[in-house]
Amino acid sequence: MVDEFGPKSQFVAVGKQNLDYQGINIVTGKYDFAGDHHPQGKLYARVLGAKYAHAKVTSINTSRAEALEGVEAVITFEDHPNWSDTILSVDQQIAAVAAVDEATAERALDLIDVEYQVLPAVFDPEDAMRTDAPNAGTFPDGNITPSPSALERGDVAQGFTEADVIVDETVGWLRPHTHNEIEPDSTVAWWEGDNVYFNIGSQWPWGQRNGSASALGMPLNKVHVFCHGTGGAFGNKYWAKIDIEAALLSKKAGKPVHITLPRRLYTVYGNHQYAVKLHMKLGLKNDGTLTAVETTWWGDGRSNGGRSSWQDPCRHTWVCPNFKKDEWGVANNKPRAGAWRCVAHPEGAFLSDLVLEKAAARLGMNPLEFRRKIFISDGMLDQDTGRPMRTPGWGTRQCLEKAAQVIGYESKYHAPGVETLPDGRLHGIGIHAHADGHGSGGGGSDSSVLYMLRDGTIHFNSGSTRVMGGPGAQTAIIAETLGMRFEDVRCGDWGNTLASEGGGQFGSRLTVAAGLPVMNAANDLKAQLYAVAAGDGTDMLNVTPADLDAKDGKIFVKSDPTKFVTHAQVMRVVGGAIIGWGKHPGGNLRKPVGTFEVGSPTVHKSGCASAAEVAVDPGTGQVEILNYVSVLDAGRVIDPITAKGQILAGMPLQVNQALYFDDIYDPVTGRLLNFNHIGDKMGTTLDVPVDVDKTDDSCLLETIDAVGPFGSHGIGEPAVSSFVSINNAVNNAIGVDIITGPMTPQKVLQALGKA
Amino acid sequence: MNKITHLNATTLAEATAALGSNAAVVAGGTDIIGSLKGMIFAEPPSNLVNLKTIPGLDYIKEEGGVLKIGAMAKLTDIHESSTVSSTYPALADAARLVATPQLRNMGTIGGNLCQEVRCWYFRAEHNAFHCFRKGGDTCFGVAGDNRYLAILGGQICFAVCPSDTAIALTALGATLVTTERSIPIDDFFVVLGNNLNDNEIVTEIQVPAPASGTKQAFIKFAERRSIDFSISSVAVATNSSETKIVLGGVAPVPYRATAAEEFLAGKSINAANAASAGEEAVKAARPQTMNRYKVQITKTLVERALIAAK
């Protein structure tokens, strides 16, 4: 592929298999995470959760706990700025104990005497929406947000008058579920004078500094956050979840305090994917053209009133000038809802696609043909803003076609519920694609400082962290920009608040949001190096900087590459380390797109698609995936190992969302029942069979993003959001539409009228 | 989490002497350690008695037409035993389908028979649900989420028997030998657990050789292919004079589907009869609010197990 960066074969670091030197330590269990940090005198803390889902604490007495031998500090909601005596869900934190060991801390929790005034609670969002429902304690009147998050483009009413066919469907609730990354939240907090230090597992050290400093009433420059690595984060480790209680206990005890949440509380205190319901009304011409899309969404979760951006996938993927959305939050007494791998896009893609499939059936169109008809295409501008898209057609169409081709969709497609395999199971085929987010639209908060040392190597620290993968992309971007060898650039092991600011390793934003600052910092260094190399000093080249280029550790004269100096030679002349500095330039075009000039603001989305072939056992409701493919628009692959890691890790998350993940709450008490890995039916490697996964390197499409470094952008969220083909395949197999997820044997049998 | 003493017993006499109302046995440890860490007990045991240090309890042998399995025999060794797989294939399959390779390498057949139920109300931490099994007076699953609970034979407690090997052993007419007596497996399980006394330990499982021409099958249905307990399982042992059909995962104890057995009496097993036997097996089912799907799955499994028996 040729673009403004030249042919791909010219690259020395970008797109090469650059091994993460910490990878072996991670997979062999030798890598140190926050919970492995053992400062002298460390205490262990446990957190007490409330017994009821909706209550007022009328009294709390910690004297028996404080008297227990080995207990060194106890705090309650009265000491903690973010805790309250008003309880809105079971296990809401009300006290914490630091003791010489975990068992003692755990025993002390039983000795804290708490009395409650129990209030009526409601857990099911459908129940919470009823006018006679108990008030969940979030809004003064009722449980629904007083006004929706609303948007309308074009004229939806007019669009419906132009329609030949109206499709009017309600789908959901999609079930919520918890995160389940390998590493439960861990933090070790300690004080040195009036400075507080944290060693945590985090995907945003700078953000956790902000949250802790604010809660503790401290200036930012006295709060220091270090993260060696994170055993999975996925949108669950970006705020001060357990840090403040650790800091308060540490201050009270005068010793370092360690909290690792037990699995039960970890699953409660983290984010849960929203439970979401959708009412969607579509106006359609007989040929499939959309004339109007009207959507109303309800999502549960009290932390933000439930409102999110579930409509994003359909709004940005389907061509429809007349589009309307209302998003309502439904408060209830379950734990917090929020980012789950991706904020709102998996839920939105799932529910809107169920209606899309129903519309295709109404029109008598093949679902692939229907998507071809309504999807955005090359050369289109963003329908909301009229701004350019960063990749042609956002890659969505290419992803759709690639997925269809790999799975053989056109030859295998059949009408719903008509094909039986020789073994008696029902055969189904499904496809899905949408334009997903990849973060980093703005990103002014990210910056980078690179040190070129006196021997010509580079060391830098990152404000972003290692989330079960190395900073390989940033390293490759620096090496490529400076014409250095990959191994001569080294990122420090700690993501921390001593480094330049990182805006957070979430939202699939790091490739662009951290990649552009390091590229700009590398260009800053390059200008300094070339100024010296072009000079007429000893061994230097006596040309102008514009005459120079660099590759393989050499800075050479473009017109005569045999004349060169090495980076090390230049640095000997410089005589000491130099600094390159760069920041994020904003989401502006690096190259012209259509009539838009360099520097124009853009809309950022990237395509993703999947296709699935399933067999459904009508006797048991069991779904087996026979063939599967996941296709991603990567812009450009900078770090192949990380990119493949995203797609490999995305595969089980996709299957789990489609078929397994399901938080189950006791309908009477609101307590999460399936909090461990026995009750939570997370599919294992045996349930997510790699042998049926047809995804290969050709499924990482390179569309050359108009903003990202070397044309790249993030793929983390798209890699988990495009699972819906599995659900479409199940519905295609059984010929009945299941309108909720996950599609368990129970739901399949119910749909078939057998349960 | 309370402080716990731990005894490495060297003889059965030492082990039984150390047992009592406040003690628990460690065989493979895969259930008890998780239960302790999960803090599921209303009154957690303060003493653990380890049986792994008692020599000679892990044999698998045939003597006088009876298969004798030491209670400490590992599930892996049982399903890999040529003796078991050739003559008692239903038991071999049941052992093979428990959990994961790592758990089968640790878990013993004695422990598999004596494990606690998986009901999530029972297993909630800190006695959050003080149910019948913990001395309370409520089954919280009745008004709560009962998708995995019993559809047959539930009374007081609706948690289901979690053991896969118990289902196969019931179909094969096994007897459990303990430190005190021999108990036919039909009499071993009760709704709230088993009939063992506080100081009693299962030491051996005896399985009579099946009558000539007996065909067997064990089929398990779980939501996941591994690390999962049965939503429903069926063991079948059938010959010209008798058919035994035992259901697992659907009742508090291994459940003899006697109506289906009687329906098949004197009949040959063919597709039509197998399907009818499936219907008969679940006729007595009383599903709760959320587990009607288990009736359908059980019906299917009975039909398929009868056809698959060999």
mmCIF file with all atom_site columns, C-alpha atoms in Angstrom, chain A residues 442-524:
data_model
loop_
_atom_site.group_PDB
_atom_site.id
_atom_site.type_symbol
_atom_site.label_atom_id
_atom_site.label_alt_id
_atom_site.label_comp_id
_atom_site.label_asym_id
_atom_site.label_entity_id
_atom_site.label_seq_id
_atom_site.pdbx_PDB_ins_code
_atom_site.Cartn_x
_atom_site.Cartn_y
_atom_site.Cartn_z
_atom_site.occupancy
_atom_site.B_iso_or_equiv
_atom_site.pdbx_formal_charge
_atom_site.auth_seq_id
_atom_site.auth_comp_id
_atom_site.auth_asym_id
_atom_site.auth_atom_id
_atom_site.pdbx_PDB_model_num
ATOM 1  C CA . GLY A 1 442 ? -9.446  15.807 21.130 1.00 0.00 ? 442 GLY A CA 1
ATOM 2  C CA . GLY A 1 443 ? -6.755  14.765 23.502 1.00 0.00 ? 443 GLY A CA 1
ATOM 3  C CA . GLY A 1 444 ? -5.067  18.058 24.363 1.00 0.00 ? 444 GLY A CA 1
ATOM 4  C CA . SER A 1 445 ? -4.142  16.584 27.726 1.00 0.00 ? 445 SER A CA 1
ATOM 5  C CA . ASP A 1 446 ? -1.606  14.140 26.335 1.00 0.00 ? 446 ASP A CA 1
ATOM 6  C CA . SER A 1 447 ? 2.012   15.147 26.010 1.00 0.00 ? 447 SER A CA 1
ATOM 7  C CA . SER A 1 448 ? 5.368   13.461 25.748 1.00 0.00 ? 448 SER A CA 1
ATOM 8  C CA . VAL A 1 449 ? 8.943   14.096 26.797 1.00 0.00 ? 449 VAL A CA 1
ATOM 9  C CA . LEU A 1 450 ? 11.716  12.019 25.216 1.00 0.00 ? 450 LEU A CA 1
ATOM 10 C CA . TYR A 1 451 ? 15.287  11.933 26.444 1.00 0.00 ? 451 TYR A CA 1
ATOM 11 C CA . MET A 1 452 ? 17.981  11.227 23.884 1.00 0.00 ? 452 MET A CA 1
ATOM 12 C CA . LEU A 1 453 ? 20.917  10.136 25.976 1.00 0.00 ? 453 LEU A CA 1
ATOM 13 C CA . ARG A 1 454 ? 24.565  10.826 25.266 1.00 0.00 ? 454 ARG A CA 1
ATOM 14 C CA . ASP A 1 455 ? 25.047  7.451  23.548 1.00 0.00 ? 455 ASP A CA 1
ATOM 15 C CA . GLY A 1 456 ? 22.263  8.139  21.062 1.00 0.00 ? 456 GLY A CA 1
ATOM 16 C CA . THR A 1 457 ? 19.624  5.901  22.660 1.00 0.00 ? 457 THR A CA 1
ATOM 17 C CA . ILE A 1 458 ? 16.252  7.139  23.842 1.00 0.00 ? 458 ILE A CA 1
ATOM 18 C CA . HIS A 1 459 ? 14.515  6.670  27.154 1.00 0.00 ? 459 HIS A CA 1
ATOM 19 C CA . PHE A 1 460 ? 11.081  7.981  27.951 1.00 0.00 ? 460 PHE A CA 1
ATOM 20 C CA . ASN A 1 461 ? 8.456   7.579  30.602 1.00 0.00 ? 461 ASN A CA 1
ATOM 21 C CA . SER A 1 462 ? 4.805   7.396  29.805 1.00 0.00 ? 462 SER A CA 1
ATOM 22 C CA . GLY A 1 463 ? 1.916   8.908  31.701 1.00 0.00 ? 463 GLY A CA 1
ATOM 23 C CA . SER A 1 464 ? -0.099  6.015  30.370 1.00 0.00 ? 464 SER A CA 1
ATOM 24 C CA . THR A 1 465 ? 0.188   2.491  31.645 1.00 0.00 ? 465 THR A CA 1
ATOM 25 C CA . ARG A 1 466 ? 0.893   -0.997 30.553 1.00 0.00 ? 466 ARG A CA 1
ATOM 26 C CA . VAL A 1 467 ? -2.457  -2.768 30.328 1.00 0.00 ? 467 VAL A CA 1
ATOM 27 C CA . MET A 1 468 ? -1.351  -6.352 29.719 1.00 0.00 ? 468 MET A CA 1
ATOM 28 C CA . GLY A 1 469 ? 0.626   -5.223 26.705 1.00 0.00 ? 469 GLY A CA 1
ATOM 29 C CA . GLY A 1 470 ? 3.746   -3.255 26.073 1.00 0.00 ? 470 GLY A CA 1
ATOM 30 C CA . PRO A 1 471 ? 4.112   0.334  24.856 1.00 0.00 ? 471 PRO A CA 1
ATOM 31 C CA . GLY A 1 472 ? 5.293   -1.125 21.579 1.00 0.00 ? 472 GLY A CA 1
ATOM 32 C CA . ALA A 1 473 ? 3.336   1.205  19.315 1.00 0.00 ? 473 ALA A CA 1
ATOM 33 C CA . GLN A 1 474 ? 4.750   4.359  20.926 1.00 0.00 ? 474 GLN A CA 1
ATOM 34 C CA . THR A 1 475 ? 8.256   2.930  20.756 1.00 0.00 ? 475 THR A CA 1
ATOM 35 C CA . ALA A 1 476 ? 7.869   1.979  17.097 1.00 0.00 ? 476 ALA A CA 1
ATOM 36 C CA . ILE A 1 477 ? 6.534   5.435  16.201 1.00 0.00 ? 477 ILE A CA 1
ATOM 37 C CA . ILE A 1 478 ? 9.540   7.099  17.843 1.00 0.00 ? 478 ILE A CA 1
ATOM 38 C CA . ALA A 1 479 ? 12.034  4.763  16.190 1.00 0.00 ? 479 ALA A CA 1
ATOM 39 C CA . GLU A 1 480 ? 10.435  5.173  12.780 1.00 0.00 ? 480 GLU A CA 1
ATOM 40 C CA . THR A 1 481 ? 10.280  8.961  13.048 1.00 0.00 ? 481 THR A CA 1
ATOM 41 C CA . LEU A 1 482 ? 13.931  9.246  14.057 1.00 0.00 ? 482 LEU A CA 1
ATOM 42 C CA . GLY A 1 483 ? 15.305  6.517  11.799 1.00 0.00 ? 483 GLY A CA 1
ATOM 43 C CA . MET A 1 484 ? 16.469  4.544  14.812 1.00 0.00 ? 484 MET A CA 1
ATOM 44 C CA . ARG A 1 485 ? 16.468  0.872  15.603 1.00 0.00 ? 485 ARG A CA 1
ATOM 45 C CA . PHE A 1 486 ? 13.488  -0.261 17.722 1.00 0.00 ? 486 PHE A CA 1
ATOM 46 C CA . GLU A 1 487 ? 15.775  -1.644 20.414 1.00 0.00 ? 487 GLU A CA 1
ATOM 47 C CA . ASP A 1 488 ? 17.490  1.742  20.848 1.00 0.00 ? 488 ASP A CA 1
ATOM 48 C CA . VAL A 1 489 ? 14.240  3.269  22.127 1.00 0.00 ? 489 VAL A CA 1
ATOM 49 C CA . ARG A 1 490 ? 13.061  2.171  25.544 1.00 0.00 ? 490 ARG A CA 1
ATOM 50 C CA . CYS A 1 491 ? 9.902   3.092  27.400 1.00 0.00 ? 491 CYS A CA 1
ATOM 51 C CA . GLY A 1 492 ? 10.159  3.078  31.188 1.00 0.00 ? 492 GLY A CA 1
ATOM 52 C CA . ASP A 1 493 ? 8.257   0.319  32.961 1.00 0.00 ? 493 ASP A CA 1
ATOM 53 C CA . TRP A 1 494 ? 6.132   2.576  35.107 1.00 0.00 ? 494 TRP A CA 1
ATOM 54 C CA . GLY A 1 495 ? 3.151   4.561  33.961 1.00 0.00 ? 495 GLY A CA 1
ATOM 55 C CA . ASN A 1 496 ? 3.163   7.375  36.452 1.00 0.00 ? 496 ASN A CA 1
ATOM 56 C CA . THR A 1 497 ? 2.484   10.948 37.384 1.00 0.00 ? 497 THR A CA 1
ATOM 57 C CA . LEU A 1 498 ? 6.177   11.859 37.231 1.00 0.00 ? 498 LEU A CA 1
ATOM 58 C CA . ALA A 1 499 ? 6.055   11.406 33.464 1.00 0.00 ? 499 ALA A CA 1
ATOM 59 C CA . SER A 1 500 ? 4.375   13.775 31.041 1.00 0.00 ? 500 SER A CA 1
ATOM 60 C CA . GLU A 1 501 ? 0.607   13.811 31.186 1.00 0.00 ? 501 GLU A CA 1
ATOM 61 C CA . GLY A 1 502 ? -1.304  10.813 29.925 1.00 0.00 ? 502 GLY A CA 1
ATOM 62 C CA . GLY A 1 503 ? -4.968  11.361 29.171 1.00 0.00 ? 503 GLY A CA 1
ATOM 63 C CA . GLY A 1 504 ? -5.850  7.781  30.009 1.00 0.00 ? 504 GLY A CA 1
ATOM 64 C CA . GLN A 1 505 ? -5.493  4.388  28.410 1.00 0.00 ? 505 GLN A CA 1
ATOM 65 C CA . PHE A 1 506 ? -9.129  3.861  27.553 1.00 0.00 ? 506 PHE A CA 1
ATOM 66 C CA . GLY A 1 507 ? -11.547 4.551  24.763 1.00 0.00 ? 507 GLY A CA 1
ATOM 67 C CA . SER A 1 508 ? -9.132  2.874  22.313 1.00 0.00 ? 508 SER A CA 1
ATOM 68 C CA . ARG A 1 509 ? -7.398  6.221  22.353 1.00 0.00 ? 509 ARG A CA 1
ATOM 69 C CA . LEU A 1 510 ? -3.763  5.457  23.123 1.00 0.00 ? 510 LEU A CA 1
ATOM 70 C CA . THR A 1 511 ? -2.481  4.751  19.609 1.00 0.00 ? 511 THR A CA 1
ATOM 71 C CA . VAL A 1 512 ? -3.522  8.209  18.480 1.00 0.00 ? 512 VAL A CA 1
ATOM 72 C CA . ALA A 1 513 ? -3.662  10.130 21.760 1.00 0.00 ? 513 ALA A CA 1
ATOM 73 C CA . ALA A 1 514 ? -0.227  9.020  22.953 1.00 0.00 ? 514 ALA A CA 1
ATOM 74 C CA . GLY A 1 515 ? 1.116   8.216  19.501 1.00 0.00 ? 515 GLY A CA 1
ATOM 75 C CA . LEU A 1 516 ? 0.822   11.762 18.148 1.00 0.00 ? 516 LEU A CA 1
ATOM 76 C CA . PRO A 1 517 ? 2.599   13.376 21.147 1.00 0.00 ? 517 PRO A CA 1
ATOM 77 C CA . VAL A 1 518 ? 5.515   10.925 20.916 1.00 0.00 ? 518 VAL A CA 1
ATOM 78 C CA . MET A 1 519 ? 5.707   11.464 17.159 1.00 0.00 ? 519 MET A CA 1
ATOM 79 C CA . ASN A 1 520 ? 5.785   15.216 17.661 1.00 0.00 ? 520 ASN A CA 1
ATOM 80 C CA . ALA A 1 521 ? 8.376   14.854 20.416 1.00 0.00 ? 521 ALA A CA 1
ATOM 81 C CA . ALA A 1 522 ? 10.452  12.674 18.090 1.00 0.00 ? 522 ALA A CA 1
ATOM 82 C CA . ASN A 1 523 ? 10.202  15.318 15.376 1.00 0.00 ? 523 ASN A CA 1
ATOM 83 C CA . ASP A 1 524 ? 11.348  17.897 17.929 1.00 0.00 ? 524 ASP A CA 1
#
